[in-house]
mmCIF file of C-alpha atoms and ligand atoms in Angstrom:
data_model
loop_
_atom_site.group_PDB
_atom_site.id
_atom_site.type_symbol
_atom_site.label_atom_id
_atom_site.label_comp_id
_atom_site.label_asym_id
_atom_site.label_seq_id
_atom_site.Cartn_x
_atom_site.Cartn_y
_atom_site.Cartn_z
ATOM 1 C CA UNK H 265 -5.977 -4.529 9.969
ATOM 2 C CA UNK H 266 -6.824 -3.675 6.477
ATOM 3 C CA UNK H 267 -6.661 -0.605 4.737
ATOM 4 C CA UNK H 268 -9.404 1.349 2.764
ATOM 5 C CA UNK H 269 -10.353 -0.268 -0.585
ATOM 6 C CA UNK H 270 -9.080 1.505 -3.954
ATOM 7 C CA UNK H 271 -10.158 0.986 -7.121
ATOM 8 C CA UNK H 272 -7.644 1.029 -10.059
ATOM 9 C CA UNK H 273 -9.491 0.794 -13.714
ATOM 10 C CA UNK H 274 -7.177 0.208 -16.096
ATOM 11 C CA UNK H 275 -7.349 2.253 -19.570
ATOM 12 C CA UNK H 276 -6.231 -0.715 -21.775
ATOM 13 C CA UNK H 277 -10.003 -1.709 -21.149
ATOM 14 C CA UNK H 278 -10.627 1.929 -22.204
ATOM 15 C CA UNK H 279 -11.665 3.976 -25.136
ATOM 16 C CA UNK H 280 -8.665 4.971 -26.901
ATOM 17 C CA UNK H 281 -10.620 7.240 -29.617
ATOM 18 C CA UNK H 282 -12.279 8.823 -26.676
ATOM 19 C CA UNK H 283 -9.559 8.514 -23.642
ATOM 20 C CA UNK H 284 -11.098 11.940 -21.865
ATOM 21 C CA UNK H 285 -14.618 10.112 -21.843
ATOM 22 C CA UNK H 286 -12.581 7.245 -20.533
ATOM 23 C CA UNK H 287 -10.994 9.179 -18.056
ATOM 24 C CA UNK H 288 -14.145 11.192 -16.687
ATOM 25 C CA UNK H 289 -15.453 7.559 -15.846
ATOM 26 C CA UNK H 290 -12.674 7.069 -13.599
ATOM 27 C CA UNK H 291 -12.606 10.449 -11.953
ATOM 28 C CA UNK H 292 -16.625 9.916 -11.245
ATOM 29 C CA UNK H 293 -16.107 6.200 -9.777
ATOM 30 C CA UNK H 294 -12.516 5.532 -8.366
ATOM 31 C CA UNK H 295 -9.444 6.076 -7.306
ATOM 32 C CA UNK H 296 -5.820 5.731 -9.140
ATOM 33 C CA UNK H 297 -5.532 5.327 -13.117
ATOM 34 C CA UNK H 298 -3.772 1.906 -14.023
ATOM 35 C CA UNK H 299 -1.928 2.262 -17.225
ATOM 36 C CA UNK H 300 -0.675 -0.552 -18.645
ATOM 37 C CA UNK H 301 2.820 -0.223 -20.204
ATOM 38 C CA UNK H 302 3.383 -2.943 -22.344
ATOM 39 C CA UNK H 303 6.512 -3.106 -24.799
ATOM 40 C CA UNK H 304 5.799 -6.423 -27.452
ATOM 41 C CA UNK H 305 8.786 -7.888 -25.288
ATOM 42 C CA UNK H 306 8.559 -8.690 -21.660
ATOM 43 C CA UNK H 307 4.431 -9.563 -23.078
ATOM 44 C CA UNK H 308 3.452 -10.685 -26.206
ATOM 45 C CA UNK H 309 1.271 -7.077 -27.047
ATOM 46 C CA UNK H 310 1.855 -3.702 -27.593
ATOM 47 C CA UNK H 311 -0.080 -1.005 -25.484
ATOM 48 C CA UNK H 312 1.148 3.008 -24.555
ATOM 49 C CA UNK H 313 3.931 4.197 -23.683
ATOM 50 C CA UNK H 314 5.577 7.471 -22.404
ATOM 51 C CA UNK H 315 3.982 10.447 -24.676
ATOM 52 C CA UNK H 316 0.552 9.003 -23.738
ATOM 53 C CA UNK H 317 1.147 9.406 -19.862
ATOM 54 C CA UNK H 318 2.118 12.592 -20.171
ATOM 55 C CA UNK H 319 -0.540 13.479 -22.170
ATOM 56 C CA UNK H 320 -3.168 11.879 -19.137
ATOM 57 C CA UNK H 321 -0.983 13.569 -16.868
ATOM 58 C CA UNK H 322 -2.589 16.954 -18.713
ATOM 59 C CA UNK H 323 -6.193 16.297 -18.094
ATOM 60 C CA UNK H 324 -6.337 13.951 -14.755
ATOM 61 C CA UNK H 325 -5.274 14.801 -10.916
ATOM 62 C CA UNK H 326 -6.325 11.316 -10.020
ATOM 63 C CA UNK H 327 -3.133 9.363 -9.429
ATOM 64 C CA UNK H 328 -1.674 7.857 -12.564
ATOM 65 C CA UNK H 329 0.148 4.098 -11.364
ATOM 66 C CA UNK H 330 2.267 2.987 -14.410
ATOM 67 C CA UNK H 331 2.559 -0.636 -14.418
ATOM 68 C CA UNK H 332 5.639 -1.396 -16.917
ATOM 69 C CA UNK H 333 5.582 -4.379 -18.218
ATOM 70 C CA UNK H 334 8.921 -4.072 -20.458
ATOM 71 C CA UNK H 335 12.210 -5.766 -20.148
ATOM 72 C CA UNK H 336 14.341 -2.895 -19.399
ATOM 73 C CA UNK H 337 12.629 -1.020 -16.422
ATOM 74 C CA UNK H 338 15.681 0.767 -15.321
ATOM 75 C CA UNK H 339 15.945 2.195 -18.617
ATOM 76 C CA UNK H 340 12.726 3.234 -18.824
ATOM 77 C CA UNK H 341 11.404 4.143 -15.378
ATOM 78 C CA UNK H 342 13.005 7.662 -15.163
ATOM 79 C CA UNK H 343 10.876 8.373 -18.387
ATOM 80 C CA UNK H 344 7.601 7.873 -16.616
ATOM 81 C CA UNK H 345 8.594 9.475 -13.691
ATOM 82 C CA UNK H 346 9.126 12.629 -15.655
ATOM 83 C CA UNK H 347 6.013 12.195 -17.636
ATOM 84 C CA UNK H 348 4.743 12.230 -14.014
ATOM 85 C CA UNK H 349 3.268 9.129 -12.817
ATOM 86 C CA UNK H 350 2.680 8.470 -9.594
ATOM 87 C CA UNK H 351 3.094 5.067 -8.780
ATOM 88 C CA UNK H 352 6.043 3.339 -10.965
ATOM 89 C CA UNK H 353 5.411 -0.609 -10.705
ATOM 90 C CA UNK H 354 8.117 -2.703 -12.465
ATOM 91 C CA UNK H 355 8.501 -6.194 -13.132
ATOM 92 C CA UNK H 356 10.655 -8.552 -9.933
ATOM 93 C CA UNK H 357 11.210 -10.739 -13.184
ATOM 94 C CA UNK H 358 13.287 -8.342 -14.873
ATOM 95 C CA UNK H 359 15.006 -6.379 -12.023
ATOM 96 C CA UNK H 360 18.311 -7.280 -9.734
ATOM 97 C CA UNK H 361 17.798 -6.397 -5.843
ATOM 98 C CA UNK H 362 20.669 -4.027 -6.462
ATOM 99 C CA UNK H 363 18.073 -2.681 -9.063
ATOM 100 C CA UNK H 364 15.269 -1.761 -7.203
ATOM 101 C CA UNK H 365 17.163 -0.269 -4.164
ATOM 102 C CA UNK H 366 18.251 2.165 -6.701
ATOM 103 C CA UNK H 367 15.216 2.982 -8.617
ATOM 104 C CA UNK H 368 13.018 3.373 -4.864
ATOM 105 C CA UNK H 369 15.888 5.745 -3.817
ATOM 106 C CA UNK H 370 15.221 7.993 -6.902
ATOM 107 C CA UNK H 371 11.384 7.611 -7.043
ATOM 108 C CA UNK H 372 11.316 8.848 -3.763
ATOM 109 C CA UNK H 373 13.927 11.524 -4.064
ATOM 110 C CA UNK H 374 11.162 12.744 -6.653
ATOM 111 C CA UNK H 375 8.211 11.903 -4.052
ATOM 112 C CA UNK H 376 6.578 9.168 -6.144
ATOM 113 C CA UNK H 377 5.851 5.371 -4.780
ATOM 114 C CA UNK H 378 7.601 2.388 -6.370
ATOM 115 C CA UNK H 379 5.811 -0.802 -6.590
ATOM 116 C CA UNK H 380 6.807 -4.321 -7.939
ATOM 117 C CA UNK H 381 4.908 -6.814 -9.589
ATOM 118 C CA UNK H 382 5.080 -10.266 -9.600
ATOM 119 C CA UNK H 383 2.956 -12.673 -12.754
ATOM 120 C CA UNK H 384 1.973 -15.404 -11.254
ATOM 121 C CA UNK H 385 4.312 -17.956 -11.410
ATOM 122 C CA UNK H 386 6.936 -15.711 -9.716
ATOM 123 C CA UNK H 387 7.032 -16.884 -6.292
ATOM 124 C CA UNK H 388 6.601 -14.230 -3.465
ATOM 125 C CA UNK H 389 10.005 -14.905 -1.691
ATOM 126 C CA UNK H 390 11.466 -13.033 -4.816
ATOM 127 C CA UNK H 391 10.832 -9.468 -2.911
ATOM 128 C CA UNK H 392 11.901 -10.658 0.085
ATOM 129 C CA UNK H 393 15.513 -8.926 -0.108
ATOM 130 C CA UNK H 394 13.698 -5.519 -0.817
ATOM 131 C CA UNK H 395 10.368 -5.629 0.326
ATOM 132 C CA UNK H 396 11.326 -2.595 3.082
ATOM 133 C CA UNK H 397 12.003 -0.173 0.179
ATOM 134 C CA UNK H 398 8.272 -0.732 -1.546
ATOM 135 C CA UNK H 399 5.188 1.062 -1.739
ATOM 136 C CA UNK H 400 3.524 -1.553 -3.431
ATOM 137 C CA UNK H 401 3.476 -5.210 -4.280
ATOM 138 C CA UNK H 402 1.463 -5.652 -7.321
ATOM 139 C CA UNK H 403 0.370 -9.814 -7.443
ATOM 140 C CA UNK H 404 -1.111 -10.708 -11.081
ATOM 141 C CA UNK H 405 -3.780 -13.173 -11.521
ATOM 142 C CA UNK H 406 -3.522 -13.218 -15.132
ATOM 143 C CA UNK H 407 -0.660 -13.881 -17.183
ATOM 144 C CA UNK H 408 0.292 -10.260 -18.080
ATOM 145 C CA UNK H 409 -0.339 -9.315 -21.795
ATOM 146 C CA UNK H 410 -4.298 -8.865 -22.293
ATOM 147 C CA UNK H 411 -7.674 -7.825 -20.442
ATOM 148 C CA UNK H 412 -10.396 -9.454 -20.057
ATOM 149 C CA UNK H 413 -8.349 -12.949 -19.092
ATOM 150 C CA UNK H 414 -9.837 -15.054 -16.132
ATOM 151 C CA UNK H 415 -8.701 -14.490 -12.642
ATOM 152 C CA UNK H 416 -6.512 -17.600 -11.586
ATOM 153 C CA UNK H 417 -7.791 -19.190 -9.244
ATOM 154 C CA UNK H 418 -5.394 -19.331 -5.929
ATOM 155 C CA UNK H 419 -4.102 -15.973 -6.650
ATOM 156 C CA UNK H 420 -5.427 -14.478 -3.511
ATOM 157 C CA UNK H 421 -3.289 -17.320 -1.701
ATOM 158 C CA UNK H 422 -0.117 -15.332 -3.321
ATOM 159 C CA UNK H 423 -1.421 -11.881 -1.198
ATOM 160 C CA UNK H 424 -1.850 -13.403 2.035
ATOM 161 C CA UNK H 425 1.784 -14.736 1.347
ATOM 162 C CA UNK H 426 2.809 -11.175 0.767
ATOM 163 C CA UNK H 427 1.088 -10.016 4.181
ATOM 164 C CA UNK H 428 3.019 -12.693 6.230
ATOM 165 C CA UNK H 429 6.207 -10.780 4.393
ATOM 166 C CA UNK H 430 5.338 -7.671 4.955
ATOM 167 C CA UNK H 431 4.693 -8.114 8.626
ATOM 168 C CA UNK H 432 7.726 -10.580 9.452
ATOM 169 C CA UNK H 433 10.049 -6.932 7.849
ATOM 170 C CA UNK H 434 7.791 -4.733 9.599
ATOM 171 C CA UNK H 435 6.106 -2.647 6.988
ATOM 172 C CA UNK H 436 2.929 -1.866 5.576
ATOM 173 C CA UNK H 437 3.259 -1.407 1.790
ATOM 174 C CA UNK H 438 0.012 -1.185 -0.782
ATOM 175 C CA UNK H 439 -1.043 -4.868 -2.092
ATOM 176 C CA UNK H 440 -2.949 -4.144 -5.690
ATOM 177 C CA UNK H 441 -4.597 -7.656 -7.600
ATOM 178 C CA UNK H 442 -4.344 -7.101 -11.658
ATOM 179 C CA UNK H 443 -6.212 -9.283 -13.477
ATOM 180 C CA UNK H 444 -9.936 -10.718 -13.914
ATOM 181 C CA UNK H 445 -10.951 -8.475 -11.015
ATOM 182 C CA UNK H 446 -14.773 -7.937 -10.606
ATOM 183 C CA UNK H 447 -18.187 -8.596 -8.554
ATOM 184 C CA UNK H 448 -16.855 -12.705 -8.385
ATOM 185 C CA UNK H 449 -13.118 -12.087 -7.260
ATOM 186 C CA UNK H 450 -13.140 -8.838 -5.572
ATOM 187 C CA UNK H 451 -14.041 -10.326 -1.489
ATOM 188 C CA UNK H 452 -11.424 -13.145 -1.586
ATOM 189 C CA UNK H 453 -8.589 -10.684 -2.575
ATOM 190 C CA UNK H 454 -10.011 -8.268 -0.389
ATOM 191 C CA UNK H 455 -9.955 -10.576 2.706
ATOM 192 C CA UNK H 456 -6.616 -12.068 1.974
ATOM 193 C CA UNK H 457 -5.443 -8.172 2.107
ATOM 194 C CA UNK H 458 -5.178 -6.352 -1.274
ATOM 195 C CA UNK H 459 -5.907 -2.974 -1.206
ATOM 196 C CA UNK H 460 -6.163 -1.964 -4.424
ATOM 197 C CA UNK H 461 -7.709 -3.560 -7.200
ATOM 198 C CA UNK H 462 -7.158 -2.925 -10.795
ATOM 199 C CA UNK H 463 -10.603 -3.493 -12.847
ATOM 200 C CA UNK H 464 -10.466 -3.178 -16.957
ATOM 201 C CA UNK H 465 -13.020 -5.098 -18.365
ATOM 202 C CA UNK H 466 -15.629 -5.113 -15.044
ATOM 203 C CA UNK H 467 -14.954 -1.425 -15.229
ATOM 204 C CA UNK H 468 -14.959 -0.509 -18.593
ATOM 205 C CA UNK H 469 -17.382 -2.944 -20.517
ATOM 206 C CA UNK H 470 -20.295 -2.420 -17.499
ATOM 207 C CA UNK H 471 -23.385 -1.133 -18.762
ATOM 208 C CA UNK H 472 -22.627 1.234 -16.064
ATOM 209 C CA UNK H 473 -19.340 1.797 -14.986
ATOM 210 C CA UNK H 474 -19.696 3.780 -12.027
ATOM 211 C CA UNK H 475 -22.227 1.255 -10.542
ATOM 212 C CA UNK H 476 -20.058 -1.879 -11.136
ATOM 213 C CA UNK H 477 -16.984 0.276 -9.448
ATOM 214 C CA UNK H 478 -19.143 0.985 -6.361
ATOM 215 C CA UNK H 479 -20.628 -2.660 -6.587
ATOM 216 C CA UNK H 480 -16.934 -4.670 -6.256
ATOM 217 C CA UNK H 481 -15.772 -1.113 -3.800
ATOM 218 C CA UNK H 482 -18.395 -2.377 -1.385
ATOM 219 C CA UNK H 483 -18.063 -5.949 -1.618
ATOM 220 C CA UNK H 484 -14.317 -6.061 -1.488
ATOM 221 C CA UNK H 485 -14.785 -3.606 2.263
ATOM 222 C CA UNK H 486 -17.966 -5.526 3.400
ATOM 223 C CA UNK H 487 -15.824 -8.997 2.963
ATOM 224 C CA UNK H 488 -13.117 -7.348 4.705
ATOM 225 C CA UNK H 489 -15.230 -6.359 7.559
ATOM 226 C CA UNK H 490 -16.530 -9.509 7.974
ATOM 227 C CA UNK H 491 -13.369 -10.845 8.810
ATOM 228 C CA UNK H 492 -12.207 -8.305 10.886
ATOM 229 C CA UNK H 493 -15.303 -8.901 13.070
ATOM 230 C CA UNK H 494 -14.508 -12.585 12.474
HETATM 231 C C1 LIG W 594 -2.830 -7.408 -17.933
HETATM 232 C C2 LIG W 594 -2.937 -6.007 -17.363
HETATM 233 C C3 LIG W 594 -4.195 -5.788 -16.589
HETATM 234 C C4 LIG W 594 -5.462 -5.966 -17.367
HETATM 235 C C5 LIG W 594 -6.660 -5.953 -16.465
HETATM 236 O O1 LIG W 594 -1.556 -7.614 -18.420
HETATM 237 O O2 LIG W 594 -1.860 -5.741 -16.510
HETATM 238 O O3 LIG W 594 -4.156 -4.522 -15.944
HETATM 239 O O4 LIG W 594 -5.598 -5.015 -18.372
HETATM 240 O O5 LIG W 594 -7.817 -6.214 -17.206
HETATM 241 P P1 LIG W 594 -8.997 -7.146 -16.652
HETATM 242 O O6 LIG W 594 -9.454 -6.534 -15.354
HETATM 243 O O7 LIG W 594 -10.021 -7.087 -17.729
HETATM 244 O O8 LIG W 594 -8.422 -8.508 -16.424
HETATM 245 ZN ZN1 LIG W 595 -1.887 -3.941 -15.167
#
């Protein structure tokens, strides 16, 4: 029932004077780099933008999944698709059904995934209308804005709500957990179904990265094994 477990650090927890050093951390230990777009707008801070993807585009094959947290994704999303991310996750706050059913049909005319996230007082019923056209549901549990926040607790009661959507359409897309991921939080988002989890501070303020990534990798699949044999 689940799928394999990928790990998504997220650069905003990163180096910024030394983003290559940042990057080669990622590339040794996981899967997908998380960059978090944030515009001073739809959050309260500031983060990277367009120019800066690009620029990771240049030095990383690992896939690069945008999360925008901005108040004008459909402005904005064509940008990062030609600065070539891979995964474009916007906001179900900001967007109009109408809205995403357009911006899936030209991420995918270009071959990248679309994904929607929801902070966490958005209830799940909100992707409902469009939840066939997504790649990705991305559930926060933090408000969006800053790392290193604590998980909220009940958050992995939001992805099991997403599963019983998914399968009542019919379709299978990626579930990703932002927010106070780590060694504690990892197994009950894992068993509730997330497959990918974003890690910024348990990532990139270990002592050793590459260890803690492995560390929440295995206890995120061993939970979920569990309750598969369960
Ligand atoms: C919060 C961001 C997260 C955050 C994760 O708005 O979307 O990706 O940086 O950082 P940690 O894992 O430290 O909570
Ligand atoms: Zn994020």
């Amino acid at each position: 029932m689940f799928q394999e477990i990928r790990i998504a650090p997220s650069i905003l927890s990163g180096d910024f004077m030394h983003m290559a050093s940042s990057i080669e951390l990622v590339e040794d230990a996981a899967d997908w780099v998380h960059v978090d777009v944030m515009d001073g707008h739809f959050v309260p801070n500031l983060t990277m933008g367009v120019p800066f993807t690009a620029q990771l585009r240049k030095i990383t094959d690992l896939p690069l999944d945008a999360h925008l947290m901005v108040s004008n994704p459909m402005r904005q999303y064509p940008w990062f698709l030609e600065a070539g991310a891979d995964m474009i996750c916007m906001h179900a706050e900001v967007m109009s059904a109408d809205e995403v059913r357009e911006a899936a049909r030209d991420i995918h005319a270009a071959d990248k995934q679309i994904g929607i996230a929801l902070k966490p007082r958005t209830p799940v019923a909100i992707i409902e209308p469009y939840i066939d056209v997504l790649d990705m549901v991305l559930i926060m549990s933090v408000e969006p804005g800053f790392s290193g926040q604590g998980f909220i607790e009940g958050s992995e009661d939001k992805v099991a709500q997403v599963v019983a959507l998914a399968e009542a359409a019919g379709v299978h897309p990626l579930i990703q957990v932002d927010g106070g991921i780590g060694e504690k939080t990892a197994a009950r988002v894992a068993v509730a179904g997330a497959d990918v989890l974003v890690c910024g501070n348990a990532f990139f303020k270990a002592a050793d990265p590459a260890a803690s990534a492995q560390a929440i990798r295995s206890i995120a699949s061993a939970a979920q094994f569990k309750a598969d044999q369960g």
